Short mmCIF file of N, CA and C in Angstrom, two decimals:
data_model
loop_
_atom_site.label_atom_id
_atom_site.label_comp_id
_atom_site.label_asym_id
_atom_site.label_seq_id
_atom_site.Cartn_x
_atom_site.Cartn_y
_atom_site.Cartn_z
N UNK T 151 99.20 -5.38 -57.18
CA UNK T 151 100.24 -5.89 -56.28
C UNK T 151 99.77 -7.12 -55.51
N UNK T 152 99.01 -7.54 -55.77
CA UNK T 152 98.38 -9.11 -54.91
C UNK T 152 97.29 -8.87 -54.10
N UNK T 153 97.13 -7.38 -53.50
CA UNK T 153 96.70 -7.12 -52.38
C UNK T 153 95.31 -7.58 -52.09
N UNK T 154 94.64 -7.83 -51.09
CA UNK T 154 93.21 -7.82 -50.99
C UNK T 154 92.52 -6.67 -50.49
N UNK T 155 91.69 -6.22 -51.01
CA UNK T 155 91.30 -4.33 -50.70
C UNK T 155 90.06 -4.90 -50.11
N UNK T 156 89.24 -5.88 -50.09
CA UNK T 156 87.99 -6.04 -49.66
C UNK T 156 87.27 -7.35 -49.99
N UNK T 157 87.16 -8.57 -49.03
CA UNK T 157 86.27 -9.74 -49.26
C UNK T 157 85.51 -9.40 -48.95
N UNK T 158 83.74 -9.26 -49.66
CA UNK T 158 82.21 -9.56 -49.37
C UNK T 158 81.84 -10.84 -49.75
N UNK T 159 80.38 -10.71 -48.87
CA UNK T 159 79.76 -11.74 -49.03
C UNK T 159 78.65 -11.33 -50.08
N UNK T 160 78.24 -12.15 -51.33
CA UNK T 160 77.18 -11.18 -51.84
C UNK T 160 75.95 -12.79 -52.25
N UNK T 161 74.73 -12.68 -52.56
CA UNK T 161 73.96 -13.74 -52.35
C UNK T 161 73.81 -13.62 -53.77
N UNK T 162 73.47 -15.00 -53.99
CA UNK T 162 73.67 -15.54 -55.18
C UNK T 162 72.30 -14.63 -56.21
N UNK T 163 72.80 -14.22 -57.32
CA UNK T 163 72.03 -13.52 -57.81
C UNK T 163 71.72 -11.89 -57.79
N UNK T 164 72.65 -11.55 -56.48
CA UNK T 164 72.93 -10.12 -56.41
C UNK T 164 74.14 -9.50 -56.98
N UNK T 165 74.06 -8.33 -56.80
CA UNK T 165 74.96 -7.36 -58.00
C UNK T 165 76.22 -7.03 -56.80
N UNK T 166 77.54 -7.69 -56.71
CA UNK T 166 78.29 -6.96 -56.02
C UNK T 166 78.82 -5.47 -56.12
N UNK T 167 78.97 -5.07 -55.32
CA UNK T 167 79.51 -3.43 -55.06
C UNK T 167 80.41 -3.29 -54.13
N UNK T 168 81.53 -2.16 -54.60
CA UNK T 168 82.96 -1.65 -54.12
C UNK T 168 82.23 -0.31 -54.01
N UNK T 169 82.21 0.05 -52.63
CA UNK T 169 81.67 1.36 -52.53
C UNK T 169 82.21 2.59 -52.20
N UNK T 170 84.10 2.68 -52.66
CA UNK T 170 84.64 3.53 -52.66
C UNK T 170 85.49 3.07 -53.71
N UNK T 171 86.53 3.99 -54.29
CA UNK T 171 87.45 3.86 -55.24
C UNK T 171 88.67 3.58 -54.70
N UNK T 172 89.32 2.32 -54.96
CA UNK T 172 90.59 1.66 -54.58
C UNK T 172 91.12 2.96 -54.80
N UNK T 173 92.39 2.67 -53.96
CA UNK T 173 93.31 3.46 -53.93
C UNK T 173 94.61 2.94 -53.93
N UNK T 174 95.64 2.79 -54.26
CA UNK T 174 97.06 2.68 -54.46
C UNK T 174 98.09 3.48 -54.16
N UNK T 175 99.20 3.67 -53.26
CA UNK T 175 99.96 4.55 -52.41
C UNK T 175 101.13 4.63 -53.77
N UNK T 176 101.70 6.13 -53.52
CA UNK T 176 102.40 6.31 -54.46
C UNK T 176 103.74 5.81 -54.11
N UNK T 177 105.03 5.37 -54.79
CA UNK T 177 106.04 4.79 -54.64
C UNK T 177 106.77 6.54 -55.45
N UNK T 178 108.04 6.13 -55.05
CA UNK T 178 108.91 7.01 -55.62
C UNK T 178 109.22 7.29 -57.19
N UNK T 179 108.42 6.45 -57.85
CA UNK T 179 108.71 6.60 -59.26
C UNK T 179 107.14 7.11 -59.90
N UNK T 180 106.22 6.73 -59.10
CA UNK T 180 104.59 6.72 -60.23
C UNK T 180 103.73 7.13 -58.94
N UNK T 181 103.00 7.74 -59.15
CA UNK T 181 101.61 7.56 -58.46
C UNK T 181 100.51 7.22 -59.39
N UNK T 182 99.48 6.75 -58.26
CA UNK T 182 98.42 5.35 -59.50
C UNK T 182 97.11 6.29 -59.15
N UNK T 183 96.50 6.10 -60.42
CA UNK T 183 95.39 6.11 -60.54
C UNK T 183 94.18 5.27 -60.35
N UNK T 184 92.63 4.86 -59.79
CA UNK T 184 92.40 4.15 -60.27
C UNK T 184 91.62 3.81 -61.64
N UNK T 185 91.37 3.08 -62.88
CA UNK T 185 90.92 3.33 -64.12
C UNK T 185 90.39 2.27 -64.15
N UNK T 186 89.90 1.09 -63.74
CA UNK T 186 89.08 0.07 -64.02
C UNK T 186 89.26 -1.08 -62.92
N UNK T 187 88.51 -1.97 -63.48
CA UNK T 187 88.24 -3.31 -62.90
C UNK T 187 88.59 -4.32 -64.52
N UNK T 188 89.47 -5.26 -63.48
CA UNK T 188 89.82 -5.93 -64.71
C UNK T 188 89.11 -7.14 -65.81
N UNK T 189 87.84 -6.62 -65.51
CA UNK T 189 86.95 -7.64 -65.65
C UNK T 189 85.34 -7.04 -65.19
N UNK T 190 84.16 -7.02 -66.49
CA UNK T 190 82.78 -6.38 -65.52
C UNK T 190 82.47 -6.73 -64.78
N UNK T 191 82.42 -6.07 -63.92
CA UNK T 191 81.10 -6.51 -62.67
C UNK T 191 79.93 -7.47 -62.88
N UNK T 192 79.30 -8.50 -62.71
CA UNK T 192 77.98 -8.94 -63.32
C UNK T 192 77.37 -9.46 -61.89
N UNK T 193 76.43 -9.73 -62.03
CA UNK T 193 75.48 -10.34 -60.69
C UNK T 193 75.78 -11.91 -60.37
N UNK T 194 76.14 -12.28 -59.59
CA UNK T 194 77.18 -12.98 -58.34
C UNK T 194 76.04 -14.37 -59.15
N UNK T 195 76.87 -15.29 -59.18
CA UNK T 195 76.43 -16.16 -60.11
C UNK T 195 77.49 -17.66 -59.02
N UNK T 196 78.67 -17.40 -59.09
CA UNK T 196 80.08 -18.13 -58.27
C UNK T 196 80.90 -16.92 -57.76
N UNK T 197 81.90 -18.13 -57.08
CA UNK T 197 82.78 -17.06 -56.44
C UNK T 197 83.79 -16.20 -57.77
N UNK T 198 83.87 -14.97 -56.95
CA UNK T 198 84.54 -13.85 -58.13
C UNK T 198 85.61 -13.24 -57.80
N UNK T 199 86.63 -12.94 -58.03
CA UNK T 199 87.82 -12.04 -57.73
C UNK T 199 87.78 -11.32 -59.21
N UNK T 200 87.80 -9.75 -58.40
CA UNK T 200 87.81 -7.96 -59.48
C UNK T 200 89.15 -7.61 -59.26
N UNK T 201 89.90 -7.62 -60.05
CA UNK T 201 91.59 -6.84 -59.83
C UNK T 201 91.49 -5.55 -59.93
N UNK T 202 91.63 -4.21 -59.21
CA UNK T 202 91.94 -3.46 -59.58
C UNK T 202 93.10 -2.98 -60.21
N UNK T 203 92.26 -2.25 -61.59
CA UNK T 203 93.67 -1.81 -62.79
C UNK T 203 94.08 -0.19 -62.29
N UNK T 204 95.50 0.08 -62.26
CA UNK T 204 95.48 1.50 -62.10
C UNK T 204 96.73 1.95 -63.61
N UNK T 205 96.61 3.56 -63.41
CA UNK T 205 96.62 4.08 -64.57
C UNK T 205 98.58 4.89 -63.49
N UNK T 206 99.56 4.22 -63.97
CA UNK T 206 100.38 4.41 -63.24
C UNK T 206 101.04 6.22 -64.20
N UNK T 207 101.64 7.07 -63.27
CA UNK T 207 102.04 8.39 -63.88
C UNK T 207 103.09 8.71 -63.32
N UNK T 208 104.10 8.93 -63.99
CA UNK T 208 105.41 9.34 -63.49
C UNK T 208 105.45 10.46 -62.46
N UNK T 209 106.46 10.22 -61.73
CA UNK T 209 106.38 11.50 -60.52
C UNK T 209 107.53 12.40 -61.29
N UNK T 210 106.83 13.64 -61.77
CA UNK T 210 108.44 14.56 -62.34
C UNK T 210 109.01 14.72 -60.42
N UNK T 211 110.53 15.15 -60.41
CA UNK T 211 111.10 15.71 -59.43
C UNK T 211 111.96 16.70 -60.04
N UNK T 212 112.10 18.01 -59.99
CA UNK T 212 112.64 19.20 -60.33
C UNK T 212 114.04 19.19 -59.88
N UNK T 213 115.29 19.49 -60.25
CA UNK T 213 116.66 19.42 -60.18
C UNK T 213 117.14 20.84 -60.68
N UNK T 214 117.29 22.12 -59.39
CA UNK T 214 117.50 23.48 -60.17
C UNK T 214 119.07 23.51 -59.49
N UNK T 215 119.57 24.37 -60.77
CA UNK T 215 120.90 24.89 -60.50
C UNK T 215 120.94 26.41 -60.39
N UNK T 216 121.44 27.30 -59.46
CA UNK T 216 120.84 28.07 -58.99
C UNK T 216 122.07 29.06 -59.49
N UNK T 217 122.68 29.43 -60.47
CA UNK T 217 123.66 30.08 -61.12
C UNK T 217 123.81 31.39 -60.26
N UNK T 218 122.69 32.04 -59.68
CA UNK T 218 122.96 33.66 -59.03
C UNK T 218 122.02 33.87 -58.56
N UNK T 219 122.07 33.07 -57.01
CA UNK T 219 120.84 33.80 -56.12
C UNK T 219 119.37 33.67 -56.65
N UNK T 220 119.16 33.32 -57.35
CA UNK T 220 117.79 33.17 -57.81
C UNK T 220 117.38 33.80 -59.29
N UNK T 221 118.28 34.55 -59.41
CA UNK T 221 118.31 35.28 -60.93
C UNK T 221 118.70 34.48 -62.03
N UNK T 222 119.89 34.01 -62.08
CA UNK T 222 119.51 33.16 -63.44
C UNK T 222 119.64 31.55 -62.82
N UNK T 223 118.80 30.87 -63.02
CA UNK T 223 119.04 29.53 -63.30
C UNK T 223 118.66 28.19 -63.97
N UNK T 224 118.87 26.77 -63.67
CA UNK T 224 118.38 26.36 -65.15
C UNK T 224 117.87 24.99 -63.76
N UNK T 225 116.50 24.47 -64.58
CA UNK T 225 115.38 23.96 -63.97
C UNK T 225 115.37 22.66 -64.88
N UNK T 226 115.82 21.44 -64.80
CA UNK T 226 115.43 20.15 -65.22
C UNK T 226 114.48 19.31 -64.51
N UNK T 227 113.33 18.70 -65.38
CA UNK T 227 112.09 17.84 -64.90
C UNK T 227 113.35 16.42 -64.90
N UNK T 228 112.72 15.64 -63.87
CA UNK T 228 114.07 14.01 -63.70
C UNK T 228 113.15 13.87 -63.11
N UNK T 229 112.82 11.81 -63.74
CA UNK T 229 112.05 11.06 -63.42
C UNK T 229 112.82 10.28 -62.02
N UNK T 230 112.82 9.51 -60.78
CA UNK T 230 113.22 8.87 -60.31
C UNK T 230 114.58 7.54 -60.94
N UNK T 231 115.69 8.19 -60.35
CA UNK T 231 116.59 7.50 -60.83
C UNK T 231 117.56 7.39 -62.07
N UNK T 232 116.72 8.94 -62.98
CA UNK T 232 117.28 9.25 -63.95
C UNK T 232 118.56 10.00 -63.28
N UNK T 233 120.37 9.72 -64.61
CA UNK T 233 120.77 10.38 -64.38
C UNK T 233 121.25 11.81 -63.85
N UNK T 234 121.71 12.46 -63.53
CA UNK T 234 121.33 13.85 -63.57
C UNK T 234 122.79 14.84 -63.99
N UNK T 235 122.23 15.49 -65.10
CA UNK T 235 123.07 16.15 -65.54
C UNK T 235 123.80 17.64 -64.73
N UNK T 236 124.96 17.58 -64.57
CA UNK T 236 125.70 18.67 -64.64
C UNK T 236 125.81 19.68 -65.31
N UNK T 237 125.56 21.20 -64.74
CA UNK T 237 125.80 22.05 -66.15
C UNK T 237 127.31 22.58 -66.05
N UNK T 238 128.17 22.96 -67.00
CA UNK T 238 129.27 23.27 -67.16
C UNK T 238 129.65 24.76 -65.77
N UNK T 239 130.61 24.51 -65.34
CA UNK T 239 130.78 25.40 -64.24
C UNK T 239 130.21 26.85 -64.66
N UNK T 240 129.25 27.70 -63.59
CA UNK T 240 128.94 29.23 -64.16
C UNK T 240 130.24 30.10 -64.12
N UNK T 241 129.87 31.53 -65.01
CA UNK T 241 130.28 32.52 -64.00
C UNK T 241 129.64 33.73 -64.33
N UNK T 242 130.09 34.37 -63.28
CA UNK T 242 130.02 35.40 -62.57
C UNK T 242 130.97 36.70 -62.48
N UNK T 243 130.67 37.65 -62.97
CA UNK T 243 131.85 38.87 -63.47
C UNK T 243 132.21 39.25 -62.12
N UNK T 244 133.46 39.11 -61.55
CA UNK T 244 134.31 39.79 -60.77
C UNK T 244 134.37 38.82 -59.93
N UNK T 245 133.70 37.39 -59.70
CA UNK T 245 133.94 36.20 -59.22
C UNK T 245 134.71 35.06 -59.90
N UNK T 246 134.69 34.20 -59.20
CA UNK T 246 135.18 33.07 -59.31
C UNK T 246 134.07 31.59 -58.77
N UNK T 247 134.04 30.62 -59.48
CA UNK T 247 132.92 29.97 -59.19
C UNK T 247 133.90 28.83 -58.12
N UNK T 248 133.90 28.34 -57.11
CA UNK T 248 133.99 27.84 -56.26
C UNK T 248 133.86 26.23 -56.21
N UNK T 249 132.40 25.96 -56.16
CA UNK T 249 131.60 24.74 -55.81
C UNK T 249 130.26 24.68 -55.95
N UNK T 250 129.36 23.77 -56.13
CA UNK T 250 127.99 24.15 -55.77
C UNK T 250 127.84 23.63 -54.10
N UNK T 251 126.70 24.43 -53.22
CA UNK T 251 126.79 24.36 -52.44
C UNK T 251 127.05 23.16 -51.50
N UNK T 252 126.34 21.81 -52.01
CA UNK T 252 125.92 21.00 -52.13
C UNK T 252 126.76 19.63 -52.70
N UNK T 253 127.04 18.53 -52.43
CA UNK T 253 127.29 17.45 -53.21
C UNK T 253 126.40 16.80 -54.44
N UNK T 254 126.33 17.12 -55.28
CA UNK T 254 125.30 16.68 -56.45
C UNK T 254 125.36 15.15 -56.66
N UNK T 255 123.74 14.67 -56.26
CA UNK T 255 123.82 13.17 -56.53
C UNK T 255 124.18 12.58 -58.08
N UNK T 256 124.38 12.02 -58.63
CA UNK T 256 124.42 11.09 -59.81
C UNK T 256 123.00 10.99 -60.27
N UNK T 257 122.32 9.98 -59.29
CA UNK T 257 120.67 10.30 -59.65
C UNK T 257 119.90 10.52 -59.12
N UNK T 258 118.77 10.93 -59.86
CA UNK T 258 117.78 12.11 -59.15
C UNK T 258 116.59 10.62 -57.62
N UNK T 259 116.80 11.33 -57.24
CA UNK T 259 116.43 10.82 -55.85
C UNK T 259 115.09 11.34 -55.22
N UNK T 260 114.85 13.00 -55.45
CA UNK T 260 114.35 13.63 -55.03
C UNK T 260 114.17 15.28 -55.58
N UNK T 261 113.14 16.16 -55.52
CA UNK T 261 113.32 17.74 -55.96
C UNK T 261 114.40 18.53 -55.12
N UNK T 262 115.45 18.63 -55.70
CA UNK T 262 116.67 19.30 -55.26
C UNK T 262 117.14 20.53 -55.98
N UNK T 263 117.45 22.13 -55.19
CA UNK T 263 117.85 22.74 -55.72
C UNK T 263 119.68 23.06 -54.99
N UNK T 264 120.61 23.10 -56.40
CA UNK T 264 121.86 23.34 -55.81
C UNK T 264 122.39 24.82 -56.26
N UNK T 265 123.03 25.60 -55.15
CA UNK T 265 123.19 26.77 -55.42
C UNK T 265 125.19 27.00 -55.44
N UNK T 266 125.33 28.14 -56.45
CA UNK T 266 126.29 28.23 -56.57
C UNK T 266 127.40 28.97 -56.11
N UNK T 267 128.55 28.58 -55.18
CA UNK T 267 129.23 29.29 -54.47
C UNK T 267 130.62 29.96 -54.95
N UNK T 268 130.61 31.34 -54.74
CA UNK T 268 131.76 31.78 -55.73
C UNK T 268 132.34 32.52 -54.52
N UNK T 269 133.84 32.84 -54.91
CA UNK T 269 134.73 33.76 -54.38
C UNK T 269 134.70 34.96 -55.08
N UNK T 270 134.47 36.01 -54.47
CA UNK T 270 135.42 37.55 -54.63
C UNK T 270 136.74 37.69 -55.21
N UNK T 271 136.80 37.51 -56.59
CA UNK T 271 138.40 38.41 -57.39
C UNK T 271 138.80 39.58 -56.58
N UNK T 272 139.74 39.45 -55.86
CA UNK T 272 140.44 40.34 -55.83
C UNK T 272 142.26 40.75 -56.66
N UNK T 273 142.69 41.59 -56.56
CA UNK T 273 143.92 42.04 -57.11
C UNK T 273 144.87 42.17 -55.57
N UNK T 274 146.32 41.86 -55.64
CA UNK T 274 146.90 41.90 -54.23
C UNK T 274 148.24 42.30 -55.10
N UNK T 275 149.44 42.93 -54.04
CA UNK T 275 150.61 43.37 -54.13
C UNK T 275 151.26 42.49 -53.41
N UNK T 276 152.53 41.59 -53.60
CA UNK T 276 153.05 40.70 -52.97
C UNK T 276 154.89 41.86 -53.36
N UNK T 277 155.27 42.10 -51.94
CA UNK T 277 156.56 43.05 -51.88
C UNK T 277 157.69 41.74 -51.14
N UNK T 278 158.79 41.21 -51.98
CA UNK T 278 159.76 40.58 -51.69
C UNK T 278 161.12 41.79 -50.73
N UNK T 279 160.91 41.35 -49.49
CA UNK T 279 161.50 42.43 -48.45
C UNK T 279 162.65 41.91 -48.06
N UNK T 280 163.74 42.46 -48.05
CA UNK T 280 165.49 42.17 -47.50
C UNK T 280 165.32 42.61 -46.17
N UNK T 281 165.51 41.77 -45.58
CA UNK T 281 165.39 42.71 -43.81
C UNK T 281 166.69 42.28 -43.48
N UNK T 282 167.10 42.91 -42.75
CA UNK T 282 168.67 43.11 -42.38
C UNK T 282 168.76 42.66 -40.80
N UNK T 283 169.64 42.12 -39.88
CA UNK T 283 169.89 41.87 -38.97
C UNK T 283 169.30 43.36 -38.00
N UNK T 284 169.75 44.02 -38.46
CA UNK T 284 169.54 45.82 -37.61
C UNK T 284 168.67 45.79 -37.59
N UNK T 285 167.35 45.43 -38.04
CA UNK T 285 166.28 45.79 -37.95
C UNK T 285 165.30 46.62 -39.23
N UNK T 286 166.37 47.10 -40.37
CA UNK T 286 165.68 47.76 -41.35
C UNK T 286 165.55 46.58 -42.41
N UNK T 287 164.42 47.15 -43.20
CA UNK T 287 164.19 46.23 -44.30
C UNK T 287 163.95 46.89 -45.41
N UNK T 288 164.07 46.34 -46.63
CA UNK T 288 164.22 47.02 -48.03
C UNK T 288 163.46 46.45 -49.09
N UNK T 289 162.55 46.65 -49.79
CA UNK T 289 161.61 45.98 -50.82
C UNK T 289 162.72 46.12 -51.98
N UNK T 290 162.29 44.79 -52.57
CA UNK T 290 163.36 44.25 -53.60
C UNK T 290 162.59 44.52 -54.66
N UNK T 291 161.52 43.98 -55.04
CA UNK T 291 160.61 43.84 -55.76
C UNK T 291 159.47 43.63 -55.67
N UNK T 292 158.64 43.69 -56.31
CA UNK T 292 156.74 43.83 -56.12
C UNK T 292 156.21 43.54 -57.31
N UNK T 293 155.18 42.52 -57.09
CA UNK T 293 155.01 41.79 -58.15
C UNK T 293 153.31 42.04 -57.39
N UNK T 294 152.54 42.41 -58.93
CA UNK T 294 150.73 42.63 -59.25
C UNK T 294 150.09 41.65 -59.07
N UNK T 295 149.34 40.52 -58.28
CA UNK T 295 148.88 39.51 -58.47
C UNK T 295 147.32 39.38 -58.52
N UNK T 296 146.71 38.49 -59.01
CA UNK T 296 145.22 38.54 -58.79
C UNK T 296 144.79 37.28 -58.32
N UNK T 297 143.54 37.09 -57.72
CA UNK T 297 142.89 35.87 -57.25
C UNK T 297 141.87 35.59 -56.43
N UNK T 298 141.19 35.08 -55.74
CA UNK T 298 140.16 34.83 -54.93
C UNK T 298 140.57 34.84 -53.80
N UNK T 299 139.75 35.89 -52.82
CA UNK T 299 139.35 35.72 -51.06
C UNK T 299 139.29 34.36 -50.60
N UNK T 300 138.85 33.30 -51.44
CA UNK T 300 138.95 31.74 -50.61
C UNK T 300 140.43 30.70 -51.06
N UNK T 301 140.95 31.40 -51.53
CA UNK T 301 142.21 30.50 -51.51
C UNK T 301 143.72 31.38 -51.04
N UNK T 302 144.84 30.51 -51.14
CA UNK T 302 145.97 31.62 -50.50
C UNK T 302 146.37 31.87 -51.57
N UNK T 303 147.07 33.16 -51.18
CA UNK T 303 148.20 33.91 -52.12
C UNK T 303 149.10 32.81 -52.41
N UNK T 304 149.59 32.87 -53.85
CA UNK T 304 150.56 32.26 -54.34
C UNK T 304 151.78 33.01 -54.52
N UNK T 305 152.82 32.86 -54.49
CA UNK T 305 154.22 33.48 -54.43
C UNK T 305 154.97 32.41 -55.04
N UNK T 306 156.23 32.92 -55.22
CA UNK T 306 157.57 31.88 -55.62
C UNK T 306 158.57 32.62 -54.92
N UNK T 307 159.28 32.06 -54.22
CA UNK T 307 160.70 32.79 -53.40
C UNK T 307 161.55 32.90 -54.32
N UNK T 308 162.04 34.44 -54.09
CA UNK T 308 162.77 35.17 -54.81
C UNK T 308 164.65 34.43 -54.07
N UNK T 309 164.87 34.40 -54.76
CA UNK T 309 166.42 34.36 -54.51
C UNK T 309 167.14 35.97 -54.21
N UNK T 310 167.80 36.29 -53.44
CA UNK T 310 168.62 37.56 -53.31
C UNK T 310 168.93 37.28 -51.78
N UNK T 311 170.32 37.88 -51.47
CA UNK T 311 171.19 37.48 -50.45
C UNK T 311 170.50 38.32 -49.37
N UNK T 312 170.50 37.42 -47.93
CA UNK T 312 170.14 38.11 -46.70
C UNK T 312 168.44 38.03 -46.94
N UNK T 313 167.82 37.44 -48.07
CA UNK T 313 166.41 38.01 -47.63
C UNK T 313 165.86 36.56 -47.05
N UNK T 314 164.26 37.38 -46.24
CA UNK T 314 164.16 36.66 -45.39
C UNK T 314 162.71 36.12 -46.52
N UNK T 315 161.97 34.97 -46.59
CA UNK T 315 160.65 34.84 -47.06
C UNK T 315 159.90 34.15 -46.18
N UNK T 316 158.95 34.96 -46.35
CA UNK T 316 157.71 34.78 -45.46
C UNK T 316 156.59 34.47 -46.41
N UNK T 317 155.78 33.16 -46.81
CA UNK T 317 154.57 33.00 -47.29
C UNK T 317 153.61 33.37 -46.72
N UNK T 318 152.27 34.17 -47.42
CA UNK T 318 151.50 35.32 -46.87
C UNK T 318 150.02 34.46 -46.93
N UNK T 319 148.95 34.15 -46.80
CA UNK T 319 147.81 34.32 -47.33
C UNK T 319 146.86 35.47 -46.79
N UNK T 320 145.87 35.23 -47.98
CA UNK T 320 144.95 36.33 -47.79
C UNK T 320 144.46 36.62 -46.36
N UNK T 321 144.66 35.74 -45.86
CA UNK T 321 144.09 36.38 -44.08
C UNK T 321 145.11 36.64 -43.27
N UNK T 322 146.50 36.75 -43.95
CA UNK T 322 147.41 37.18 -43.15
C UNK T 322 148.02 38.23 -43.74
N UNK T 323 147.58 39.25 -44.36
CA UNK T 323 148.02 40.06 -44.78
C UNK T 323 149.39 40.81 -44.61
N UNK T 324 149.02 41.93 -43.67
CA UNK T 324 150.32 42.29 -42.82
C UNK T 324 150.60 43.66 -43.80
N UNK T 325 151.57 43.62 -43.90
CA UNK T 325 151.88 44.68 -45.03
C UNK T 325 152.85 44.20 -46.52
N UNK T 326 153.11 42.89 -46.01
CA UNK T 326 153.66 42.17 -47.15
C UNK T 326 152.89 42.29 -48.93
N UNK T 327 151.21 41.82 -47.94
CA UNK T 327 150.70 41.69 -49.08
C UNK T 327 149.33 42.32 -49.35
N UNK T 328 149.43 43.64 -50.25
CA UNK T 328 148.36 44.68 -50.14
C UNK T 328 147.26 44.48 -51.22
N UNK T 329 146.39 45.08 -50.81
CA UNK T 329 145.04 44.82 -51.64
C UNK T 329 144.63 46.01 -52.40
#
């Protein structure tokens, strides 16, 4: 990189010496080794400039997708700046896969693990109710539905005279809509 690691003075006819091993700071893509001098050493004759050569090595950074808590998942080595692949949405028996926890970069930046967030399947009863001015009310129909704890109940309003509709979600249960 240009740098100067060390000017001596050495007398004409003596053997210069580097009395530690250069070193080179790692960047986000390589860390360096050092592996030579770019040129032998010989006994100081004129002035001399030694380049240090280094032996550059990719930095792996690990990219895990964390399919279930730690039980199954899948582990890609990504060099700095390599794409980074997506794996096809998981699942999970009696779930629903959600999101990963996380916003997934494009490219690998850094060792990142992303974990996967699912909803609870549940099954719900959605009862279309006639309620009457008096105060009584009458189930028309009841329809089996299934779906996830993180989103709302879906319905379609029933047509039939006098009824009243009320859209339900899962956190508003009530007795409309049973589990």
């Amino acid at each position: 990189d240009g740098k100067v690691l060390r000017s001596i003075k050495v007398k004409h006819g003596a053997m210069p010496v580097y009395e530690v091993t250069p070193i080179k700071a790692a960047d986000k893509t390589y860390t360096y080794e050092f592996k030579s001098w770019d040129k032998e050493i010989v006994v100081c004759k004129e002035n001399a400039t030694y380049t240090a050569v280094y032996t550059a090595k990719y930095i792996d950074y690990t990219i895990t997708f964390d399919f279930a808590n730690g039980e199954d998942a899948l582990t890609t080595n990504y060099h700095y700046g390599d794409a980074v692949t997506v794996p096809e949405n998981p699942t999970k028996e009696g779930y629903t896969f959600i999101r990963w926890d996380k916003e997934i970069a494009e490219t690998c930046e850094a060792s990142e693990t992303y974990v996967a967030v699912y909803a609870e399947n549940v099954e719900y009863t959605v009862k279309h109710v006639k309620k009457s001015v008096f105060g009584y009310s009458e189930v028309m129909e009841t329809e089996q539905k299934s779906g996830h704890k993180q989103t709302d109940v879906t319905t379609f309003k029933k047509e039939y005279d006098d009824l009243v509709y009320i859209d339900y979600s899962l956190d508003d249960t009530e007795t409309v809509v049973e589990f």
